[in-house]
Coordinates of N, CA and C in Angstrom, one line a residue:
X120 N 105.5 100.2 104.3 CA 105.5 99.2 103.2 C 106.0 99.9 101.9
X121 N 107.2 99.4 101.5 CA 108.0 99.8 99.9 C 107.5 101.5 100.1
X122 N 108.2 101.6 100.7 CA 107.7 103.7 101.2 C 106.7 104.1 101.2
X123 N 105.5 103.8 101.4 CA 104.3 104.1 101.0 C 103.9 103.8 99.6
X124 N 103.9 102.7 99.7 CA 103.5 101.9 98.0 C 104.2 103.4 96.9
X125 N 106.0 103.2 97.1 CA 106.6 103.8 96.1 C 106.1 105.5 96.0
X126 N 105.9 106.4 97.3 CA 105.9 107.8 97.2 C 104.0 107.9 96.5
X127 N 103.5 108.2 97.3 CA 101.7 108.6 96.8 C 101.5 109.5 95.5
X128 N 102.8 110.5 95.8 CA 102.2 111.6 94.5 C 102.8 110.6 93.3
X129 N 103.5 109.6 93.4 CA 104.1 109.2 92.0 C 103.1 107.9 91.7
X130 N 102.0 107.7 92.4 CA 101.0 106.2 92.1 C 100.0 106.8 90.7
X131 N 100.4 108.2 90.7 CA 99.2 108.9 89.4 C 99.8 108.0 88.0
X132 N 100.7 107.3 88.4 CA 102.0 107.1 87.0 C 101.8 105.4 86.7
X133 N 101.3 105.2 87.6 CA 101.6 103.5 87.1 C 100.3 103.1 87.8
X134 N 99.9 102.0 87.4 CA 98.7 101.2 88.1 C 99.3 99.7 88.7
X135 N 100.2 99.4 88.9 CA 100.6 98.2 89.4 C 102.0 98.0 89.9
X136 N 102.4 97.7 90.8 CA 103.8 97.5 91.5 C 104.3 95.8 91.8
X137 N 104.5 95.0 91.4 CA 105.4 93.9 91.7 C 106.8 93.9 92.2
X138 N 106.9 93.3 92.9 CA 108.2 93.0 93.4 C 108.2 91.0 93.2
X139 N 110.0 91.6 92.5 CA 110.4 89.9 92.0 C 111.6 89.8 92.8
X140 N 112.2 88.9 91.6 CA 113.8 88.2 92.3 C 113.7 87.7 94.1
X141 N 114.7 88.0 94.4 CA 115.0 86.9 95.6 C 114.0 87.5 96.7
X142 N 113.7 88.4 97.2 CA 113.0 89.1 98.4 C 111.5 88.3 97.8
X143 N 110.8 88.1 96.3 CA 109.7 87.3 96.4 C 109.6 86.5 96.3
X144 N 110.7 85.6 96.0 CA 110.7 84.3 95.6 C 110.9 83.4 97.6
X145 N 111.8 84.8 98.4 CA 112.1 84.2 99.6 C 113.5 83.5 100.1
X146 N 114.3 83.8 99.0 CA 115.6 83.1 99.4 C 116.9 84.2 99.3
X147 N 116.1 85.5 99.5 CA 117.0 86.7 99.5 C 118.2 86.8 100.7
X148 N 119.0 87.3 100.4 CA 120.2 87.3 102.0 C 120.0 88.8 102.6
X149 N 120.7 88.4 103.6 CA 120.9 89.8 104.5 C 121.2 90.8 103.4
X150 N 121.2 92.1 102.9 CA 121.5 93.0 101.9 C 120.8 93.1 100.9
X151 N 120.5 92.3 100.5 CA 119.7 91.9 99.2 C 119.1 93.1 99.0
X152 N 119.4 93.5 97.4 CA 118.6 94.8 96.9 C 117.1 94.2 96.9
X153 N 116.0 95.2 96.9 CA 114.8 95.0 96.3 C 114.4 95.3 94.9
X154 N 113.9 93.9 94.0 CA 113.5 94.6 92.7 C 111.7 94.5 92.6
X155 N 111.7 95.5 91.7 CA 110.3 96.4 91.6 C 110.1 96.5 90.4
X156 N 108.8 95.7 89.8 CA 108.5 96.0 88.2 C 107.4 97.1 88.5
X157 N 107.3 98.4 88.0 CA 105.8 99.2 87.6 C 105.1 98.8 86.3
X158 N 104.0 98.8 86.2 CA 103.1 98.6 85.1 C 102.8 100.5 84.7
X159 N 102.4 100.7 83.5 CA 101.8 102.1 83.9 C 102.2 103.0 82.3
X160 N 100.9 103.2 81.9 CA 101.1 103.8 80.3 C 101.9 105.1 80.3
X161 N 101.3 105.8 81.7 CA 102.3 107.4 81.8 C 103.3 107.2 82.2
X162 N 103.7 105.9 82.6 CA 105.2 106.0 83.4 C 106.4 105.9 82.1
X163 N 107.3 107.3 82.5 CA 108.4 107.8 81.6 C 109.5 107.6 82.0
X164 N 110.6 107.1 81.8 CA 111.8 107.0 82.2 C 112.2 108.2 83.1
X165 N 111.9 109.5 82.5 CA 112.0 110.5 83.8 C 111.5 110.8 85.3
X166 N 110.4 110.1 84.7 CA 109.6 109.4 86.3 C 110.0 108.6 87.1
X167 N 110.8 107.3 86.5 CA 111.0 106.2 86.9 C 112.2 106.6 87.8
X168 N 112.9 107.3 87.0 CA 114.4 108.0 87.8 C 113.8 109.0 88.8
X169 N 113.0 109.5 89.0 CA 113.0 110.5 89.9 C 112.5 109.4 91.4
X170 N 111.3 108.5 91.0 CA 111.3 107.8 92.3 C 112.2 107.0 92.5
X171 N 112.9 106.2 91.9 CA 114.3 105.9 92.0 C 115.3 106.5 93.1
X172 N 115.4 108.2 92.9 CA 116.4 108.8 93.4 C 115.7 109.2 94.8
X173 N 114.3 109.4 94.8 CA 113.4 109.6 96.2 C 113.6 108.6 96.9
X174 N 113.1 107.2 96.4 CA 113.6 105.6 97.1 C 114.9 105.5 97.9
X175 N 116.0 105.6 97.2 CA 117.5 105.3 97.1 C 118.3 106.4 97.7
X176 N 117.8 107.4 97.2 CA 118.6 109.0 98.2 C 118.2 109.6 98.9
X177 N 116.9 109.9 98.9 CA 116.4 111.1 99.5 C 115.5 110.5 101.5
X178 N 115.4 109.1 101.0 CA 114.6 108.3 101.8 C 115.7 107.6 102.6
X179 N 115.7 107.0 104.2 CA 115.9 106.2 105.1 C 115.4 104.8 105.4
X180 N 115.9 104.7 104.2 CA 115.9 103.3 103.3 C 116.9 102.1 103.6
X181 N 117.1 101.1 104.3 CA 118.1 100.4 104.3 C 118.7 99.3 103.7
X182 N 117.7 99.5 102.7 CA 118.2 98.8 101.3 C 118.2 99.3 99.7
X183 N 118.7 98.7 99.1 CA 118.5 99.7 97.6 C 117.2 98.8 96.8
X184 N 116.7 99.9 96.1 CA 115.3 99.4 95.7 C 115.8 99.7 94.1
X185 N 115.6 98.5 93.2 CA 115.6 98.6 92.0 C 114.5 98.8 91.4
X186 N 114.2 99.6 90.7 CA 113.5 99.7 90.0 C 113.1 99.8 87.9
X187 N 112.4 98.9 87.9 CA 111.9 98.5 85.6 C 110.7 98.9 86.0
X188 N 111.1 99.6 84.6 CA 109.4 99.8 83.7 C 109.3 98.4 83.0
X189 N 108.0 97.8 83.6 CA 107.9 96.1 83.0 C 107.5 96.4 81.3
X190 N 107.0 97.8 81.0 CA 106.9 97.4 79.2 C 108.4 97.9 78.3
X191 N 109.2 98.4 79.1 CA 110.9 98.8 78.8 C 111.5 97.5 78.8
X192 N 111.3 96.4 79.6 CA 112.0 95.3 79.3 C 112.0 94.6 78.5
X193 N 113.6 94.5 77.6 CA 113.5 93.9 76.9 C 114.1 92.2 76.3
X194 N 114.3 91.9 77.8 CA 114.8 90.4 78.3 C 113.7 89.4 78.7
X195 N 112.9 88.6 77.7 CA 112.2 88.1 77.6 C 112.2 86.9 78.4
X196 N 113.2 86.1 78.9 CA 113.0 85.6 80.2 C 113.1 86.2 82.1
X197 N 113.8 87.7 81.7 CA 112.8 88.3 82.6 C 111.8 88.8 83.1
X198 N 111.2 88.8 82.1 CA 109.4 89.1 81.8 C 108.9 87.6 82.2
X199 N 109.3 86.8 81.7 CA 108.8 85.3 82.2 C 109.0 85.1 83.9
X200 N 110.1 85.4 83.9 CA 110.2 85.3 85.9 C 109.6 86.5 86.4
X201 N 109.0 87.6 86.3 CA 108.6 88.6 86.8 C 106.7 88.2 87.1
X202 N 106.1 87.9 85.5 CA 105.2 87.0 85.4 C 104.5 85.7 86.2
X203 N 106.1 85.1 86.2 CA 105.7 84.1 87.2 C 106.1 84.2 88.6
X204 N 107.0 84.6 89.1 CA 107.4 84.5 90.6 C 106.6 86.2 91.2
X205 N 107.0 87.0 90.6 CA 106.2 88.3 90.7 C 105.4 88.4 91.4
X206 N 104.7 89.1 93.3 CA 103.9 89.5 93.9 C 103.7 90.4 93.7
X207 N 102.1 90.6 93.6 CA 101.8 92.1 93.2 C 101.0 92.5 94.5
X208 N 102.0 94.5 94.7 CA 101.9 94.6 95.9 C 100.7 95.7 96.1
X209 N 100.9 96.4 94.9 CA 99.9 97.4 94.6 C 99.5 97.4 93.4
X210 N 98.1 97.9 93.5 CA 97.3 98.0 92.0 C 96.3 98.9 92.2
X211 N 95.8 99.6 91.5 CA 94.9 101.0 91.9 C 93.7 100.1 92.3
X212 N 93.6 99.5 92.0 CA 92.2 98.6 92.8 C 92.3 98.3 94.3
X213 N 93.7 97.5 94.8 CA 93.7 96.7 95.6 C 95.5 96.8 96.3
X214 N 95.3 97.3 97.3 CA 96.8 96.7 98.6 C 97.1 96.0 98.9
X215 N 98.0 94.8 98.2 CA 98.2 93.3 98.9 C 99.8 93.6 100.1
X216 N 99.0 92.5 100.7 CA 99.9 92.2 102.2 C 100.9 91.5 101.5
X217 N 101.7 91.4 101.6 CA 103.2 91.0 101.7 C 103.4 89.5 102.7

């Protein structure tokens, strides 16, 4: 599941994982990247890139996983679709099924 809910040693960084756009909404095509909002007060742009490049390079991965910092965005009807179509897949509380 999303590599192990996004690599275990990097969950110290964020408390919440969403995944939006077409793969949640359900009308994604064959290829279709995956996008991924993190929530998370310690999460640093240098963080963000490092699981990024774990996801995308380092992993046997057959698709590309995008990844936002949801409080870096600053496209306010992305935040609105993220909000609303947005499944949340991890949260330090709770593991949701997909």
């Amino acid at each position: 599941m999303y590599e192990i809910i996004l690599t275990k040693k990097a969950q110290q960084f964020y408390e919440k994982a969403v995944i939006f756009g077409s793969r949640a909404i359900g009308n994604f095509k064959r290829g279709s990247d995956i996008d991924i909002a993190l929530y998370g007060k310690k999460l640093t742009s240098d963080i963000l890139n490092n699981i990024k490049i774990k996801l995308n390079e380092q992993l046997p991965i057959p698709y590309f996983i995008d990844i936002v910092n949801y409080a870096e965005i600053q496209n306010e009807n992305l935040k609105k679709h993220i909000d609303r179509e947005g499944k949340v897949f991890y949260s330090r509380e709770k593991v949701f099924n997909l």
